Amino acid sequence: MALVTTTEMFKKAYAGGYAVGAFNVNNMEIVQGITEAAREEKAPLILQVSKGARAYANHTYLVKLVEAAVIECPEIPIALHLDHGPDFETCKSCIDGGFTSVMIDGSSHSFEENIALTRKVVEYAHAHGVVVEGELGTLAGVEDEVNVSAEDSSYTRPEEVEEFVEKTGVDSLAIAIGTSHGAYKFTPDQCTRNEKGILVPPPLRFDILEEISRRLPGFPIVLHGSSSVPQNFVKMINENGGKMPDAVGIPEEQLRQAAEMAVCKINIDSDLRLAMTGTVREFFNTNPSKFDPREYLKPARANIKEMVRHKIINVLGCNGKA
């Protein structure tokens, strides 16, 4: 099976009340861990690449890693997606370079400028058989090149979505309903604490999601910044020399609820980083004489695989949907 677009994935996800996982990839072990879990659970899969990943690993290397995953996992559909394309030129480079889906992030522009930029990308992408994700609303947080303060973030305005989709022709829409980029998605002041002293973030704005889905029936919605920041990996990092106090993510039960509604794509990046970093830190702390990268990257890959398997089954609900 060759790389596919997300069109059929999203149709099935919307009808089936589940979401497809969009996992950010940066190197071979991350690609392997994600795809092995998806293959074993028979789940459709989106592997996505950010501007930062392209700068780190090189466009060609990343495309070839994903193409290798397609060869190794012929039973499942895999899409290659550009995450947070900052401009037309980056999107064009990815479209010309083998991606089957791109996101153009015009959320920092005015509504009219966002429409114009997104429309330009859509016209080029559709002419080349590639689908496009747009964004309305602005998520707070830090991830690669994306850095938005809480003060500059804004919820998606439901009254704008119909005009945006009609004028741009986008195939899916990323919205802001309270998710956030990075491992520190919320400040302690924004949260409450449970009986164990762990931060509990404010709930997602499902009222906004419901209104958007009412205005755009059957249209696939995307959630960015949707890592749950597993506390077992945060603890692993902190117990092995790390310093990540009050790192908190989106509760998984809220993501599952979103997947049962109009959300067809849920982005996960920070959780992958936490799984890899926690495993590597623990390995070096318990094996100070080791120096072979294969020895510490192998358990890191295994933990990524099990974390992704958990997401597929318990959060996304897309197991058996390939």
Coordinates of C-alpha atoms in Angstrom, one line a residue:
M1 CA 0.0 0.0 0.0
A2 CA 1.3 3.5 -0.9
L3 CA 1.0 6.5 1.3
V4 CA -2.6 7.7 1.3
T5 CA -4.5 11.0 2.1
T6 CA -6.6 11.4 5.1
T7 CA -9.9 11.7 3.2
E8 CA -11.2 8.1 3.6
M9 CA -9.7 7.9 7.1
F10 CA -11.7 10.9 8.3
K11 CA -14.9 9.7 6.6
K12 CA -14.7 6.4 8.5
A13 CA -13.6 8.1 11.7
Y14 CA -16.5 10.6 11.7
A15 CA -19.1 7.9 11.0
G16 CA -17.5 5.5 13.5
G17 CA -17.1 7.9 16.5
Y18 CA -13.3 7.6 16.8
A19 CA -10.2 9.6 15.9
V20 CA -7.0 8.9 14.0
G21 CA -3.8 9.5 15.9
A22 CA -1.4 12.0 14.3
F23 CA 2.0 11.4 15.8
N24 CA 5.0 13.6 15.3
V25 CA 8.1 11.9 14.1
N26 CA 11.8 13.0 14.3
N27 CA 13.9 9.8 14.0
M28 CA 13.9 6.1 13.1
E29 CA 13.0 4.8 16.6
I30 CA 10.0 7.0 17.0
V31 CA 8.7 6.0 13.5
Q32 CA 9.2 2.3 14.4
G33 CA 7.6 2.5 17.8
I34 CA 4.5 4.2 16.4
T35 CA 4.0 2.1 13.3
E36 CA 4.6 -1.2 15.1
A37 CA 1.8 -0.4 17.6
A38 CA -0.5 0.7 14.8
R39 CA 0.2 -2.4 12.7
E40 CA -0.4 -4.8 15.7
E41 CA -3.6 -3.0 16.6
K42 CA -4.7 -2.6 12.9
A43 CA -5.2 1.1 13.3
P44 CA -5.0 3.8 10.6
L45 CA -2.2 6.2 11.1
I46 CA -1.0 9.7 10.4
L47 CA 2.7 10.4 10.7
Q48 CA 3.4 14.1 10.9
V49 CA 6.5 16.2 10.5
S50 CA 7.0 19.7 11.8
K51 CA 9.2 22.5 10.5
G52 CA 11.5 21.7 13.4
A53 CA 11.7 18.0 12.5
R54 CA 12.6 18.9 8.9
A55 CA 15.3 21.2 10.1
Y56 CA 16.7 18.5 12.4
A57 CA 16.4 15.3 10.4
N58 CA 16.2 16.6 6.8
H59 CA 13.1 16.3 4.6
T60 CA 14.5 13.4 2.5
Y61 CA 15.5 11.2 5.5
L62 CA 12.0 11.7 7.1
V63 CA 10.1 10.8 3.9
K64 CA 12.2 7.7 3.4
L65 CA 11.7 6.6 7.0
V66 CA 8.0 6.9 6.5
E67 CA 8.1 5.1 3.2
A68 CA 10.0 2.3 4.9
A69 CA 7.2 2.1 7.5
V70 CA 4.7 1.8 4.6
I71 CA 6.7 -1.1 3.2
E72 CA 6.9 -2.8 6.7
C73 CA 3.2 -2.2 7.5
P74 CA 1.3 -2.9 4.3
E75 CA -1.9 -3.8 6.2
I76 CA -2.6 -0.3 7.5
P77 CA -3.2 3.0 5.7
I78 CA -0.5 5.6 6.5
A79 CA -0.7 9.3 5.7
L80 CA 2.3 11.7 5.8
H81 CA 1.3 15.1 7.0
L82 CA 3.1 18.5 7.5
D83 CA 2.3 19.8 10.9
H84 CA 2.1 23.6 11.3
G85 CA 3.2 24.7 7.9
P86 CA 4.2 28.3 8.5
D87 CA 3.9 29.6 4.9
F88 CA 3.0 28.6 1.3
E89 CA 6.6 27.8 0.4
T90 CA 7.0 25.2 3.1
C91 CA 3.7 23.6 2.2
K92 CA 4.7 23.6 -1.5
S93 CA 8.0 21.9 -0.7
C94 CA 6.2 19.2 1.2
I95 CA 3.6 18.7 -1.5
D96 CA 6.2 18.4 -4.1
G97 CA 8.3 16.2 -1.9
G98 CA 5.9 13.3 -1.3
F99 CA 3.6 14.4 1.5
T100 CA -0.1 13.4 1.2
S101 CA -1.4 16.0 3.6
V102 CA -0.3 19.5 4.7
M103 CA -1.4 21.9 7.4
I104 CA -1.2 25.6 6.7
D105 CA -1.2 27.5 10.0
G106 CA -2.5 31.0 9.3
S107 CA -4.0 31.4 12.8
S108 CA -1.6 34.2 13.6
H109 CA -2.9 36.3 10.7
S110 CA -6.2 38.2 10.5
F111 CA -9.3 36.3 9.5
E112 CA -9.1 37.6 5.9
E113 CA -5.4 37.0 5.6
N114 CA -5.8 33.5 7.0
I115 CA -8.4 32.8 4.3
A116 CA -6.2 34.1 1.5
L117 CA -3.2 32.1 2.6
T118 CA -5.1 28.9 3.2
R119 CA -6.9 29.2 -0.1
K120 CA -3.6 29.6 -2.0
V121 CA -2.2 26.4 -0.4
V122 CA -5.5 24.5 -1.0
E123 CA -5.5 25.4 -4.7
Y124 CA -1.9 24.1 -5.2
A125 CA -2.4 21.0 -3.0
H126 CA -5.6 19.9 -4.6
A127 CA -4.1 20.2 -8.0
H128 CA -1.4 17.7 -6.8
G129 CA -3.8 15.3 -5.1
V130 CA -2.9 16.5 -1.6
V131 CA -5.3 17.4 1.2
V132 CA -5.1 20.5 3.4
E133 CA -5.8 21.2 7.1
G134 CA -6.4 24.8 8.1
E135 CA -6.7 26.4 11.6
L136 CA -9.0 28.9 13.2
G137 CA -8.3 30.0 16.8
T138 CA -4.9 30.1 18.4
L139 CA -3.5 27.5 20.9
A140 CA -1.2 28.6 23.7
G141 CA 2.0 26.8 24.5
V142 CA 5.4 26.0 23.0
E143 CA 6.2 23.3 20.4
D144 CA 9.1 23.5 17.9
E145 CA 8.6 26.8 16.1
V146 CA 5.2 27.4 17.6
N147 CA 5.3 29.7 20.7
V148 CA 2.1 31.4 21.8
S149 CA 1.5 33.0 25.2
A150 CA -1.7 32.3 27.1
E151 CA -2.6 36.0 26.7
D152 CA -2.3 35.7 22.9
S153 CA -4.3 32.5 22.6
S154 CA -7.9 32.5 21.6
Y155 CA -10.8 30.1 21.2
T156 CA -12.2 29.4 17.8
R157 CA -15.2 31.5 17.0
P158 CA -18.0 29.2 15.7
E159 CA -19.6 31.9 13.7
E160 CA -16.5 32.1 11.5
V161 CA -16.1 28.4 10.6
E162 CA -18.6 28.2 7.7
E163 CA -17.2 31.2 5.9
F164 CA -13.7 30.0 6.4
V165 CA -14.3 26.4 5.1
E166 CA -16.4 27.7 2.2
K167 CA -13.9 30.3 1.0
T168 CA -10.8 28.2 1.5
G169 CA -11.9 24.7 0.4
V170 CA -9.9 23.1 3.3
D171 CA -10.4 19.4 3.9
S172 CA -10.2 19.5 7.7
L173 CA -10.2 22.2 10.4
A174 CA -8.0 22.6 13.5
I175 CA -9.8 24.4 16.3
A176 CA -9.0 25.8 19.7
I177 CA -11.2 24.6 22.5
G178 CA -8.7 24.6 25.4
T179 CA -5.9 22.3 24.3
S180 CA -2.3 23.6 24.4
H181 CA 1.1 22.8 23.0
G182 CA 4.0 21.3 24.9
A183 CA 4.3 19.5 28.3
Y184 CA 3.4 22.6 30.3
K185 CA -0.1 23.2 28.9
F186 CA -1.4 25.1 31.9
T187 CA 0.0 27.2 34.7
P188 CA -0.8 26.1 38.3
D189 CA -3.1 29.2 38.5
Q190 CA -5.2 27.8 35.7
C191 CA -5.7 24.4 37.4
T192 CA -7.0 22.9 40.6
R193 CA -5.3 20.1 42.5
N194 CA -6.7 16.7 43.3
E195 CA -6.4 14.8 46.6
K196 CA -2.9 13.6 45.5
G197 CA -1.8 17.2 44.8
I198 CA -1.7 16.7 41.1
L199 CA -2.8 19.5 38.9
V200 CA -6.2 19.2 37.2
P201 CA -6.5 21.4 34.1
P202 CA -9.6 23.3 33.1
P203 CA -12.1 21.3 31.0
L204 CA -12.2 21.5 27.2
R205 CA -14.9 23.7 25.7
F206 CA -17.1 21.1 24.4
D207 CA -19.8 23.7 23.8
I208 CA -17.7 25.3 21.1
L209 CA -17.0 21.9 19.5
E210 CA -20.7 21.1 19.5
E211 CA -21.6 24.4 17.9
I212 CA -18.9 24.0 15.2
S213 CA -20.1 20.5 14.4
R214 CA -23.6 21.8 14.2
R215 CA -22.5 24.4 11.7
L216 CA -20.3 22.0 9.8
P217 CA -22.1 18.6 9.8
G218 CA -19.9 15.7 8.8
F219 CA -16.8 17.9 8.5
P220 CA -13.6 16.5 10.1
I221 CA -12.3 18.6 13.1
V222 CA -8.7 18.4 14.4
L223 CA -7.3 18.9 17.9
H224 CA -3.7 20.1 18.3
G225 CA -1.8 20.2 21.6
S226 CA -3.5 17.0 22.7
S227 CA -0.8 15.1 24.6
S228 CA -1.9 14.0 28.0
V229 CA 1.6 14.3 29.6
P230 CA 1.6 10.8 31.3
Q231 CA 2.6 11.3 34.8
N232 CA 4.5 8.0 34.9
F233 CA 7.0 9.4 32.4
V234 CA 7.1 12.8 34.1
K235 CA 7.9 10.9 37.4
M236 CA 10.5 8.8 35.6
I237 CA 12.2 11.9 34.3
N238 CA 12.1 13.7 37.7
E239 CA 13.5 10.6 39.5
N240 CA 16.4 10.4 37.2
G241 CA 17.8 13.9 37.2
G242 CA 15.1 15.8 35.3
K243 CA 13.3 18.9 36.4
M244 CA 9.7 19.0 35.2
P245 CA 7.6 20.3 38.0
D246 CA 3.8 20.7 37.4
A247 CA 3.9 19.3 33.8
V248 CA 0.3 18.6 33.0
G249 CA -1.7 17.6 29.9
I250 CA -5.2 17.1 28.6
P251 CA -7.1 14.4 30.5
E252 CA -7.5 11.3 28.3
E253 CA -11.2 10.9 29.0
Q254 CA -11.8 14.3 27.5
L255 CA -9.9 13.4 24.4
R256 CA -12.0 10.2 24.1
Q257 CA -15.1 12.3 24.4
A258 CA -13.9 14.6 21.6
A259 CA -13.1 11.6 19.4
E260 CA -16.7 10.3 19.8
M261 CA -17.9 13.7 18.5
A262 CA -16.6 15.5 15.4
V263 CA -12.9 15.3 16.1
C264 CA -11.3 12.9 13.5
K265 CA -7.6 13.7 14.1
I266 CA -5.8 14.1 17.4
N267 CA -2.2 15.3 17.5
I268 CA 0.3 13.8 19.9
D269 CA 3.9 14.9 20.2
S270 CA 5.0 15.7 23.8
D271 CA 4.0 12.3 25.1
L272 CA 6.4 10.7 22.6
R273 CA 9.2 12.9 23.8
L274 CA 8.4 12.2 27.4
A275 CA 8.4 8.5 26.9
M276 CA 11.8 8.6 25.1
T277 CA 13.4 11.0 27.5
G278 CA 12.3 9.3 30.6
T279 CA 13.4 5.9 29.4
V280 CA 16.9 7.2 28.3
R281 CA 17.4 9.1 31.6
E282 CA 16.5 6.0 33.6
F283 CA 18.8 3.8 31.5
F284 CA 21.8 6.0 32.0
N285 CA 21.1 6.4 35.7
T286 CA 20.9 2.6 36.2
N287 CA 23.6 1.8 33.6
P288 CA 26.3 4.5 33.9
S289 CA 28.9 2.4 32.1
K290 CA 26.8 1.9 29.0
F291 CA 27.5 3.9 25.8
D292 CA 25.9 1.9 22.9
P293 CA 23.0 4.0 21.5
R294 CA 21.2 0.8 20.5
E295 CA 21.0 -0.3 24.2
Y296 CA 19.2 2.8 25.3
L297 CA 17.2 3.5 22.2
K298 CA 15.7 0.0 22.1
P299 CA 13.8 0.4 25.4
A300 CA 12.9 3.9 24.5
R301 CA 11.3 2.6 21.3
A302 CA 9.5 -0.1 23.2
N303 CA 8.0 2.4 25.6
I304 CA 6.9 4.6 22.8
K305 CA 5.2 1.6 21.2
E306 CA 3.3 0.7 24.3
M307 CA 2.3 4.3 24.9
V308 CA 1.0 4.6 21.4
R309 CA -0.9 1.3 21.7
H310 CA -2.6 2.7 24.8
K311 CA -3.6 5.8 22.9
I312 CA -4.9 3.8 20.0
I313 CA -7.1 1.6 22.1
N314 CA -8.2 3.8 25.1
V315 CA -8.1 7.4 23.8
L316 CA -8.5 7.4 20.0
G317 CA -10.7 4.2 19.7
C318 CA -9.2 3.5 16.3
N319 CA -8.0 -0.1 16.9
G320 CA -9.3 -2.5 14.3
K321 CA -10.3 0.4 12.0
A322 CA -7.5 0.0 9.4

